Amino acid sequence: MAAVREVSEWFWNADFWLPPNSTYDSLEKAKVLTWGKAGELYLSLPLAILLIILRFIFERFIAAPFLNYLGLQDKPSSFLPNTFCEKVFQTISKFPNEERVEGLSKQLCWSKDDVRRWFKSRRQQSKPSLMKKATESSWRFAFYLAVSLYGFFVVFKEPWLWDLKLCFEGHGSHVSGKIKDEGLAFRAIPRPLTDKIYLYYLVEVGFYLSLKISLFVDVKRKFTGDIRSDEESGPEDEKVEMDNRDGILQDGKKKQ
């Protein structure tokens, strides 16, 4: 416990988090002001669970019916199940090499292109559906819109929103006060934390914590590189394109 206490004291060093010549003891005794405490971060966990439940309800009963009403539908899949190819896909490789493609083509009496197309269709089948992507994006859009409107409503009447100089007014100045019949000189915080702003930050922390929890089931997004993901393309896709290109050239030569 002593080591944990030392780490906590090092992390919450008043010289870093508070204005000069201020201490946490002065804040504890200055009950006229409101400030956030590290222990209150635990409140974000039940709030994150509540947001996950709210997200499920929103995506299932609000976003999905609305997107269906707008005409959004998943493309019908032409994927045909196959026991042998499925076993290779699940246990060996999603991108079989040329030797394995040739073996499967002989075993199934398929052409090599048919085997490659099956694996490509199977990889497409494993991707998240368009509806899942749309409902997930709808939830984030709805949350960010609601939080932005609430944040604007909260700070709209604050004078420091329109005059940035007020944000630094009184910073670093001493005031003397008598709190609970005790003479105490403490560092004044010119802008106390209001309940509305406190709720805003607490909801934000809970939301991002909920995204951390659902990270493993959410749609994986790419921000850089090729538009096609690694699961969409592979060596056999390039081979199919080359074979098709060669076939077109050969047909053209025969016609000539």
PDB file of C-alpha atoms in Angstrom:
ATOM      1  CA  MET A   1       0.000   0.000   0.000  1.00  0.00           C
ATOM      2  CA  ALA A   2       2.896   2.333   0.682  1.00  0.00           C
ATOM      3  CA  ALA A   3       4.117   1.947  -2.905  1.00  0.00           C
ATOM      4  CA  VAL A   4       0.636   2.693  -4.252  1.00  0.00           C
ATOM      5  CA  ARG A   5       0.419   5.769  -2.044  1.00  0.00           C
ATOM      6  CA  GLU A   6       3.793   7.010  -3.287  1.00  0.00           C
ATOM      7  CA  VAL A   7       2.780   6.519  -6.927  1.00  0.00           C
ATOM      8  CA  SER A   8      -0.518   8.317  -6.283  1.00  0.00           C
ATOM      9  CA  GLU A   9       1.238  11.240  -4.606  1.00  0.00           C
ATOM     10  CA  TRP A  10       3.729  11.440  -7.472  1.00  0.00           C
ATOM     11  CA  PHE A  11       1.004  11.395 -10.138  1.00  0.00           C
ATOM     12  CA  TRP A  12      -1.258  13.925  -8.395  1.00  0.00           C
ATOM     13  CA  ASN A  13       1.583  16.285  -7.576  1.00  0.00           C
ATOM     14  CA  ALA A  14       0.091  19.655  -6.665  1.00  0.00           C
ATOM     15  CA  ASP A  15       2.998  21.484  -8.311  1.00  0.00           C
ATOM     16  CA  PHE A  16       1.848  20.095 -11.650  1.00  0.00           C
ATOM     17  CA  TRP A  17      -1.953  20.058 -11.368  1.00  0.00           C
ATOM     18  CA  LEU A  18      -2.595  23.192  -9.293  1.00  0.00           C
ATOM     19  CA  PRO A  19      -1.589  26.850  -9.646  1.00  0.00           C
ATOM     20  CA  PRO A  20       1.577  27.997  -7.819  1.00  0.00           C
ATOM     21  CA  ASN A  21       1.464  27.996  -4.004  1.00  0.00           C
ATOM     22  CA  SER A  22      -1.749  25.939  -3.987  1.00  0.00           C
ATOM     23  CA  THR A  23      -2.327  22.623  -2.209  1.00  0.00           C
ATOM     24  CA  TYR A  24      -5.065  20.010  -2.092  1.00  0.00           C
ATOM     25  CA  ASP A  25      -5.591  20.749   1.594  1.00  0.00           C
ATOM     26  CA  SER A  26      -6.540  24.311   0.769  1.00  0.00           C
ATOM     27  CA  LEU A  27      -9.081  23.041  -1.739  1.00  0.00           C
ATOM     28  CA  GLU A  28     -10.540  20.589   0.765  1.00  0.00           C
ATOM     29  CA  LYS A  29     -11.134  23.418   3.223  1.00  0.00           C
ATOM     30  CA  ALA A  30     -12.385  25.847   0.591  1.00  0.00           C
ATOM     31  CA  LYS A  31     -15.912  24.457   0.385  1.00  0.00           C
ATOM     32  CA  VAL A  32     -17.096  27.552  -1.434  1.00  0.00           C
ATOM     33  CA  LEU A  33     -15.658  26.128  -4.652  1.00  0.00           C
ATOM     34  CA  THR A  34     -16.356  22.930  -6.571  1.00  0.00           C
ATOM     35  CA  TRP A  35     -13.688  20.878  -8.320  1.00  0.00           C
ATOM     36  CA  GLY A  36     -13.312  17.415  -9.765  1.00  0.00           C
ATOM     37  CA  LYS A  37     -11.735  14.615  -7.758  1.00  0.00           C
ATOM     38  CA  ALA A  38      -9.819  11.609  -9.009  1.00  0.00           C
ATOM     39  CA  GLY A  39     -12.118   9.201  -7.169  1.00  0.00           C
ATOM     40  CA  GLU A  40     -15.088  10.461  -9.143  1.00  0.00           C
ATOM     41  CA  LEU A  41     -13.677   8.813 -12.269  1.00  0.00           C
ATOM     42  CA  TYR A  42     -15.158   5.556 -10.976  1.00  0.00           C
ATOM     43  CA  LEU A  43     -18.585   7.002 -11.759  1.00  0.00           C
ATOM     44  CA  SER A  44     -17.739   6.759 -15.447  1.00  0.00           C
ATOM     45  CA  LEU A  45     -17.810   2.927 -15.361  1.00  0.00           C
ATOM     46  CA  PRO A  46     -21.536   2.476 -14.580  1.00  0.00           C
ATOM     47  CA  LEU A  47     -22.229   5.373 -16.929  1.00  0.00           C
ATOM     48  CA  ALA A  48     -20.301   3.558 -19.692  1.00  0.00           C
ATOM     49  CA  ILE A  49     -22.393   0.417 -19.138  1.00  0.00           C
ATOM     50  CA  LEU A  50     -25.551   2.527 -19.290  1.00  0.00           C
ATOM     51  CA  LEU A  51     -24.390   4.074 -22.575  1.00  0.00           C
ATOM     52  CA  ILE A  52     -23.711   0.617 -24.038  1.00  0.00           C
ATOM     53  CA  ILE A  53     -27.282  -0.428 -23.193  1.00  0.00           C
ATOM     54  CA  LEU A  54     -28.603   2.829 -24.650  1.00  0.00           C
ATOM     55  CA  ARG A  55     -26.518   2.272 -27.768  1.00  0.00           C
ATOM     56  CA  PHE A  56     -27.963  -1.218 -28.268  1.00  0.00           C
ATOM     57  CA  ILE A  57     -31.511   0.131 -27.963  1.00  0.00           C
ATOM     58  CA  PHE A  58     -30.769   3.023 -30.323  1.00  0.00           C
ATOM     59  CA  GLU A  59     -29.127   0.889 -33.021  1.00  0.00           C
ATOM     60  CA  ARG A  60     -31.720  -1.882 -32.825  1.00  0.00           C
ATOM     61  CA  PHE A  61     -34.992   0.014 -32.514  1.00  0.00           C
ATOM     62  CA  ILE A  62     -34.266   3.497 -33.892  1.00  0.00           C
ATOM     63  CA  ALA A  63     -31.341   3.573 -36.325  1.00  0.00           C
ATOM     64  CA  ALA A  64     -32.004   0.270 -38.118  1.00  0.00           C
ATOM     65  CA  PRO A  65     -35.728   0.922 -38.860  1.00  0.00           C
ATOM     66  CA  PHE A  66     -34.940   4.472 -39.946  1.00  0.00           C
ATOM     67  CA  LEU A  67     -32.170   3.307 -42.305  1.00  0.00           C
ATOM     68  CA  ASN A  68     -34.477   0.644 -43.724  1.00  0.00           C
ATOM     69  CA  TYR A  69     -37.046   3.362 -44.323  1.00  0.00           C
ATOM     70  CA  LEU A  70     -34.414   5.335 -46.253  1.00  0.00           C
ATOM     71  CA  GLY A  71     -33.809   2.291 -48.446  1.00  0.00           C
ATOM     72  CA  LEU A  72     -30.500   1.084 -47.038  1.00  0.00           C
ATOM     73  CA  GLN A  73     -30.172  -2.662 -47.498  1.00  0.00           C
ATOM     74  CA  ASP A  74     -27.316  -5.125 -47.493  1.00  0.00           C
ATOM     75  CA  LYS A  75     -26.324  -6.581 -50.841  1.00  0.00           C
ATOM     76  CA  PRO A  76     -27.474 -10.183 -51.335  1.00  0.00           C
ATOM     77  CA  SER A  77     -24.594 -12.613 -51.000  1.00  0.00           C
ATOM     78  CA  SER A  78     -23.790 -15.151 -53.718  1.00  0.00           C
ATOM     79  CA  PHE A  79     -21.690 -17.192 -51.299  1.00  0.00           C
ATOM     80  CA  LEU A  80     -22.276 -20.964 -51.460  1.00  0.00           C
ATOM     81  CA  PRO A  81     -21.104 -23.022 -48.452  1.00  0.00           C
ATOM     82  CA  ASN A  82     -18.517 -25.710 -49.116  1.00  0.00           C
ATOM     83  CA  THR A  83     -17.167 -28.059 -46.452  1.00  0.00           C
ATOM     84  CA  PHE A  84     -13.661 -28.533 -47.864  1.00  0.00           C
ATOM     85  CA  CYS A  85     -13.014 -24.873 -48.623  1.00  0.00           C
ATOM     86  CA  GLU A  86     -14.503 -23.818 -45.303  1.00  0.00           C
ATOM     87  CA  LYS A  87     -12.118 -26.118 -43.437  1.00  0.00           C
ATOM     88  CA  VAL A  88      -9.144 -24.595 -45.263  1.00  0.00           C
ATOM     89  CA  PHE A  89     -10.483 -21.100 -44.619  1.00  0.00           C
ATOM     90  CA  GLN A  90     -10.952 -21.679 -40.884  1.00  0.00           C
ATOM     91  CA  THR A  91      -7.870 -23.746 -40.050  1.00  0.00           C
ATOM     92  CA  ILE A  92      -5.169 -23.055 -42.646  1.00  0.00           C
ATOM     93  CA  SER A  93      -5.395 -19.769 -44.528  1.00  0.00           C
ATOM     94  CA  LYS A  94      -7.857 -17.220 -45.809  1.00  0.00           C
ATOM     95  CA  PHE A  95      -5.471 -16.640 -48.718  1.00  0.00           C
ATOM     96  CA  PRO A  96      -4.496 -20.102 -49.998  1.00  0.00           C
ATOM     97  CA  ASN A  97      -1.381 -20.357 -52.126  1.00  0.00           C
ATOM     98  CA  GLU A  98      -1.305 -21.639 -55.693  1.00  0.00           C
ATOM     99  CA  GLU A  99      -0.518 -25.208 -54.674  1.00  0.00           C
ATOM    100  CA  ARG A 100      -3.471 -25.421 -52.310  1.00  0.00           C
ATOM    101  CA  VAL A 101      -5.783 -23.795 -54.862  1.00  0.00           C
ATOM    102  CA  GLU A 102      -4.758 -26.420 -57.403  1.00  0.00           C
ATOM    103  CA  GLY A 103      -5.372 -29.222 -54.897  1.00  0.00           C
ATOM    104  CA  LEU A 104      -8.845 -27.936 -54.059  1.00  0.00           C
ATOM    105  CA  SER A 105      -9.716 -27.525 -57.721  1.00  0.00           C
ATOM    106  CA  LYS A 106      -8.855 -31.179 -58.386  1.00  0.00           C
ATOM    107  CA  GLN A 107     -10.664 -32.370 -55.270  1.00  0.00           C
ATOM    108  CA  LEU A 108     -13.844 -30.416 -56.035  1.00  0.00           C
ATOM    109  CA  CYS A 109     -13.626 -30.599 -59.835  1.00  0.00           C
ATOM    110  CA  TRP A 110     -13.636 -26.816 -59.945  1.00  0.00           C
ATOM    111  CA  SER A 111     -11.497 -24.472 -61.952  1.00  0.00           C
ATOM    112  CA  LYS A 112      -8.816 -22.517 -60.129  1.00  0.00           C
ATOM    113  CA  ASP A 113     -10.724 -19.306 -60.719  1.00  0.00           C
ATOM    114  CA  ASP A 114     -13.805 -20.817 -59.063  1.00  0.00           C
ATOM    115  CA  VAL A 115     -11.747 -21.701 -55.985  1.00  0.00           C
ATOM    116  CA  ARG A 116     -10.275 -18.214 -55.808  1.00  0.00           C
ATOM    117  CA  ARG A 117     -13.701 -16.640 -56.219  1.00  0.00           C
ATOM    118  CA  TRP A 118     -15.061 -18.812 -53.404  1.00  0.00           C
ATOM    119  CA  PHE A 119     -12.381 -17.624 -50.994  1.00  0.00           C
ATOM    120  CA  LYS A 120     -12.903 -14.023 -52.041  1.00  0.00           C
ATOM    121  CA  SER A 121     -16.661 -14.345 -51.483  1.00  0.00           C
ATOM    122  CA  ARG A 122     -16.013 -16.024 -48.132  1.00  0.00           C
ATOM    123  CA  ARG A 123     -13.816 -13.144 -47.014  1.00  0.00           C
ATOM    124  CA  GLN A 124     -16.487 -10.697 -48.089  1.00  0.00           C
ATOM    125  CA  GLN A 125     -18.990 -12.702 -46.038  1.00  0.00           C
ATOM    126  CA  SER A 126     -16.813 -12.269 -42.925  1.00  0.00           C
ATOM    127  CA  LYS A 127     -16.806  -8.498 -43.241  1.00  0.00           C
ATOM    128  CA  PRO A 128     -19.312  -6.447 -41.213  1.00  0.00           C
ATOM    129  CA  SER A 129     -22.478  -5.655 -43.099  1.00  0.00           C
ATOM    130  CA  LEU A 130     -23.345  -2.238 -44.434  1.00  0.00           C
ATOM    131  CA  MET A 131     -26.231  -1.996 -41.973  1.00  0.00           C
ATOM    132  CA  LYS A 132     -23.901  -2.608 -39.016  1.00  0.00           C
ATOM    133  CA  LYS A 133     -21.559   0.135 -40.202  1.00  0.00           C
ATOM    134  CA  ALA A 134     -24.445   2.542 -40.737  1.00  0.00           C
ATOM    135  CA  THR A 135     -26.098   1.917 -37.359  1.00  0.00           C
ATOM    136  CA  GLU A 136     -22.780   2.274 -35.542  1.00  0.00           C
ATOM    137  CA  SER A 137     -22.051   5.562 -37.314  1.00  0.00           C
ATOM    138  CA  SER A 138     -25.600   6.739 -36.562  1.00  0.00           C
ATOM    139  CA  TRP A 139     -25.070   6.169 -32.843  1.00  0.00           C
ATOM    140  CA  ARG A 140     -21.852   8.174 -32.822  1.00  0.00           C
ATOM    141  CA  PHE A 141     -23.431  10.951 -34.854  1.00  0.00           C
ATOM    142  CA  ALA A 142     -26.427  11.141 -32.501  1.00  0.00           C
ATOM    143  CA  PHE A 143     -24.229  11.172 -29.392  1.00  0.00           C
ATOM    144  CA  TYR A 144     -21.796  13.802 -30.668  1.00  0.00           C
ATOM    145  CA  LEU A 145     -24.667  15.984 -31.863  1.00  0.00           C
ATOM    146  CA  ALA A 146     -26.473  15.766 -28.516  1.00  0.00           C
ATOM    147  CA  VAL A 147     -23.314  16.417 -26.491  1.00  0.00           C
ATOM    148  CA  SER A 148     -22.296  19.335 -28.711  1.00  0.00           C
ATOM    149  CA  LEU A 149     -25.704  20.970 -28.351  1.00  0.00           C
ATOM    150  CA  TYR A 150     -25.662  20.416 -24.598  1.00  0.00           C
ATOM    151  CA  GLY A 151     -22.136  21.823 -24.305  1.00  0.00           C
ATOM    152  CA  PHE A 152     -23.092  24.902 -26.300  1.00  0.00           C
ATOM    153  CA  PHE A 153     -26.174  25.380 -24.132  1.00  0.00           C
ATOM    154  CA  VAL A 154     -24.086  25.117 -20.955  1.00  0.00           C
ATOM    155  CA  VAL A 155     -21.373  27.597 -21.903  1.00  0.00           C
ATOM    156  CA  PHE A 156     -23.545  29.979 -23.911  1.00  0.00           C
ATOM    157  CA  LYS A 157     -24.361  32.132 -20.872  1.00  0.00           C
ATOM    158  CA  GLU A 158     -20.857  31.997 -19.416  1.00  0.00           C
ATOM    159  CA  PRO A 159     -19.076  35.357 -19.752  1.00  0.00           C
ATOM    160  CA  TRP A 160     -15.684  33.737 -20.372  1.00  0.00           C
ATOM    161  CA  LEU A 161     -17.014  32.209 -23.607  1.00  0.00           C
ATOM    162  CA  TRP A 162     -17.197  35.671 -25.156  1.00  0.00           C
ATOM    163  CA  ASP A 163     -14.211  37.235 -23.384  1.00  0.00           C
ATOM    164  CA  LEU A 164     -11.212  34.896 -23.185  1.00  0.00           C
ATOM    165  CA  LYS A 165      -9.382  37.260 -20.848  1.00  0.00           C
ATOM    166  CA  LEU A 166     -11.773  36.222 -18.082  1.00  0.00           C
ATOM    167  CA  CYS A 167     -10.401  32.673 -18.265  1.00  0.00           C
ATOM    168  CA  PHE A 168      -7.128  33.940 -16.784  1.00  0.00           C
ATOM    169  CA  GLU A 169      -8.499  36.613 -14.498  1.00  0.00           C
ATOM    170  CA  GLY A 170      -7.272  36.147 -10.940  1.00  0.00           C
ATOM    171  CA  HIS A 171      -5.025  33.232 -11.866  1.00  0.00           C
ATOM    172  CA  GLY A 172      -2.151  33.026  -9.405  1.00  0.00           C
ATOM    173  CA  SER A 173      -3.487  35.642  -6.995  1.00  0.00           C
ATOM    174  CA  HIS A 174      -3.848  35.034  -3.221  1.00  0.00           C
ATOM    175  CA  VAL A 175      -7.041  35.687  -1.345  1.00  0.00           C
ATOM    176  CA  SER A 176      -7.550  35.382   2.385  1.00  0.00           C
ATOM    177  CA  GLY A 177     -10.655  33.867   3.847  1.00  0.00           C
ATOM    178  CA  LYS A 178     -12.020  32.447   7.058  1.00  0.00           C
ATOM    179  CA  ILE A 179     -13.589  29.059   6.413  1.00  0.00           C
ATOM    180  CA  LYS A 180     -15.188  27.072   9.225  1.00  0.00           C
ATOM    181  CA  ASP A 181     -13.726  29.499  11.777  1.00  0.00           C
ATOM    182  CA  GLU A 182     -10.191  28.743  10.607  1.00  0.00           C
ATOM    183  CA  GLY A 183      -7.914  31.402   9.229  1.00  0.00           C
ATOM    184  CA  LEU A 184      -6.676  30.109   5.876  1.00  0.00           C
ATOM    185  CA  ALA A 185      -4.872  31.637   2.954  1.00  0.00           C
ATOM    186  CA  PHE A 186      -5.594  29.638  -0.175  1.00  0.00           C
ATOM    187  CA  ARG A 187      -5.225  29.960  -3.917  1.00  0.00           C
ATOM    188  CA  ALA A 188      -8.467  31.071  -5.532  1.00  0.00           C
ATOM    189  CA  ILE A 189      -9.795  29.281  -8.586  1.00  0.00           C
ATOM    190  CA  PRO A 190     -11.561  32.009 -10.571  1.00  0.00           C
ATOM    191  CA  ARG A 191     -13.826  29.641 -12.524  1.00  0.00           C
ATOM    192  CA  PRO A 192     -15.373  26.969 -10.268  1.00  0.00           C
ATOM    193  CA  LEU A 193     -16.633  23.755 -11.820  1.00  0.00           C
ATOM    194  CA  THR A 194     -20.396  23.953 -12.201  1.00  0.00           C
ATOM    195  CA  ASP A 195     -22.670  20.919 -12.040  1.00  0.00           C
ATOM    196  CA  LYS A 196     -23.569  21.209 -15.725  1.00  0.00           C
ATOM    197  CA  ILE A 197     -19.953  21.282 -16.868  1.00  0.00           C
ATOM    198  CA  TYR A 198     -19.139  18.467 -14.442  1.00  0.00           C
ATOM    199  CA  LEU A 199     -21.903  16.345 -15.989  1.00  0.00           C
ATOM    200  CA  TYR A 200     -20.620  17.164 -19.481  1.00  0.00           C
ATOM    201  CA  TYR A 201     -17.122  15.859 -18.774  1.00  0.00           C
ATOM    202  CA  LEU A 202     -18.416  12.839 -16.872  1.00  0.00           C
ATOM    203  CA  VAL A 203     -20.617  11.794 -19.805  1.00  0.00           C
ATOM    204  CA  GLU A 204     -17.712  12.289 -22.218  1.00  0.00           C
ATOM    205  CA  VAL A 205     -15.428  10.070 -20.134  1.00  0.00           C
ATOM    206  CA  GLY A 206     -18.173   7.446 -19.859  1.00  0.00           C
ATOM    207  CA  PHE A 207     -18.725   7.493 -23.624  1.00  0.00           C
ATOM    208  CA  TYR A 208     -15.066   6.956 -24.503  1.00  0.00           C
ATOM    209  CA  LEU A 209     -14.830   4.243 -21.871  1.00  0.00           C
ATOM    210  CA  SER A 210     -17.804   2.509 -23.503  1.00  0.00           C
ATOM    211  CA  LEU A 211     -15.958   2.654 -26.838  1.00  0.00           C
ATOM    212  CA  LYS A 212     -12.969   1.001 -25.170  1.00  0.00           C
ATOM    213  CA  ILE A 213     -15.217  -1.789 -23.910  1.00  0.00           C
ATOM    214  CA  SER A 214     -16.871  -2.336 -27.311  1.00  0.00           C
ATOM    215  CA  LEU A 215     -13.608  -1.944 -29.224  1.00  0.00           C
ATOM    216  CA  PHE A 216     -13.335  -5.668 -29.996  1.00  0.00           C
ATOM    217  CA  VAL A 217     -16.796  -5.925 -31.568  1.00  0.00           C
ATOM    218  CA  ASP A 218     -16.948  -2.575 -33.348  1.00  0.00           C
ATOM    219  CA  VAL A 219     -16.194  -2.162 -37.028  1.00  0.00           C
ATOM    220  CA  LYS A 220     -12.473  -1.817 -37.664  1.00  0.00           C
ATOM    221  CA  ARG A 221     -11.828   1.372 -39.597  1.00  0.00           C
ATOM    222  CA  LYS A 222      -8.910   2.312 -41.812  1.00  0.00           C
ATOM    223  CA  PHE A 223      -7.649   5.880 -41.861  1.00  0.00           C
ATOM    224  CA  THR A 224      -4.645   5.618 -44.175  1.00  0.00           C
ATOM    225  CA  GLY A 225      -3.441   3.561 -47.084  1.00  0.00           C
ATOM    226  CA  ASP A 226      -5.458   1.801 -49.733  1.00  0.00           C
ATOM    227  CA  ILE A 227      -9.229   1.985 -49.618  1.00  0.00           C
ATOM    228  CA  ARG A 228      -9.449  -1.790 -49.788  1.00  0.00           C
ATOM    229  CA  SER A 229      -8.618  -3.558 -46.541  1.00  0.00           C
ATOM    230  CA  ASP A 230      -6.217  -6.465 -46.184  1.00  0.00           C
ATOM    231  CA  GLU A 231      -9.131  -8.878 -45.925  1.00  0.00           C
ATOM    232  CA  GLU A 232     -10.499  -7.747 -49.274  1.00  0.00           C
ATOM    233  CA  SER A 233      -7.400  -8.306 -51.369  1.00  0.00           C
ATOM    234  CA  GLY A 234      -4.778 -10.990 -51.542  1.00  0.00           C
ATOM    235  CA  PRO A 235      -2.301 -12.680 -53.857  1.00  0.00           C
ATOM    236  CA  GLU A 236      -4.979 -14.826 -55.491  1.00  0.00           C
ATOM    237  CA  ASP A 237      -7.049 -11.733 -56.353  1.00  0.00           C
ATOM    238  CA  GLU A 238      -4.154 -10.360 -58.340  1.00  0.00           C
ATOM    239  CA  LYS A 239      -3.766 -13.778 -59.981  1.00  0.00           C
ATOM    240  CA  VAL A 240      -7.425 -13.810 -61.016  1.00  0.00           C
ATOM    241  CA  GLU A 241      -7.093 -10.345 -62.511  1.00  0.00           C
ATOM    242  CA  MET A 242      -3.956 -11.386 -64.413  1.00  0.00           C
ATOM    243  CA  ASP A 243      -5.650 -14.561 -65.708  1.00  0.00           C
ATOM    244  CA  ASN A 244      -8.690 -12.582 -66.820  1.00  0.00           C
ATOM    245  CA  ARG A 245      -6.468 -10.005 -68.490  1.00  0.00           C
ATOM    246  CA  ASP A 246      -4.497 -12.741 -70.294  1.00  0.00           C
ATOM    247  CA  GLY A 247      -7.737 -14.390 -71.399  1.00  0.00           C
ATOM    248  CA  ILE A 248      -9.007 -11.133 -72.862  1.00  0.00           C
ATOM    249  CA  LEU A 249      -5.732 -10.620 -74.741  1.00  0.00           C
ATOM    250  CA  GLN A 250      -5.789 -14.171 -76.102  1.00  0.00           C
ATOM    251  CA  ASP A 251      -9.395 -13.784 -77.257  1.00  0.00           C
ATOM    252  CA  GLY A 252      -8.434 -10.554 -78.994  1.00  0.00           C
ATOM    253  CA  LYS A 253      -5.537 -12.227 -80.803  1.00  0.00           C
ATOM    254  CA  LYS A 254      -7.774 -15.109 -81.950  1.00  0.00           C
ATOM    255  CA  LYS A 255     -10.312 -12.681 -83.388  1.00  0.00           C
ATOM    256  CA  GLN A 256      -7.567 -10.883 -85.261  1.00  0.00           C
TER     257      GLN A 256
END
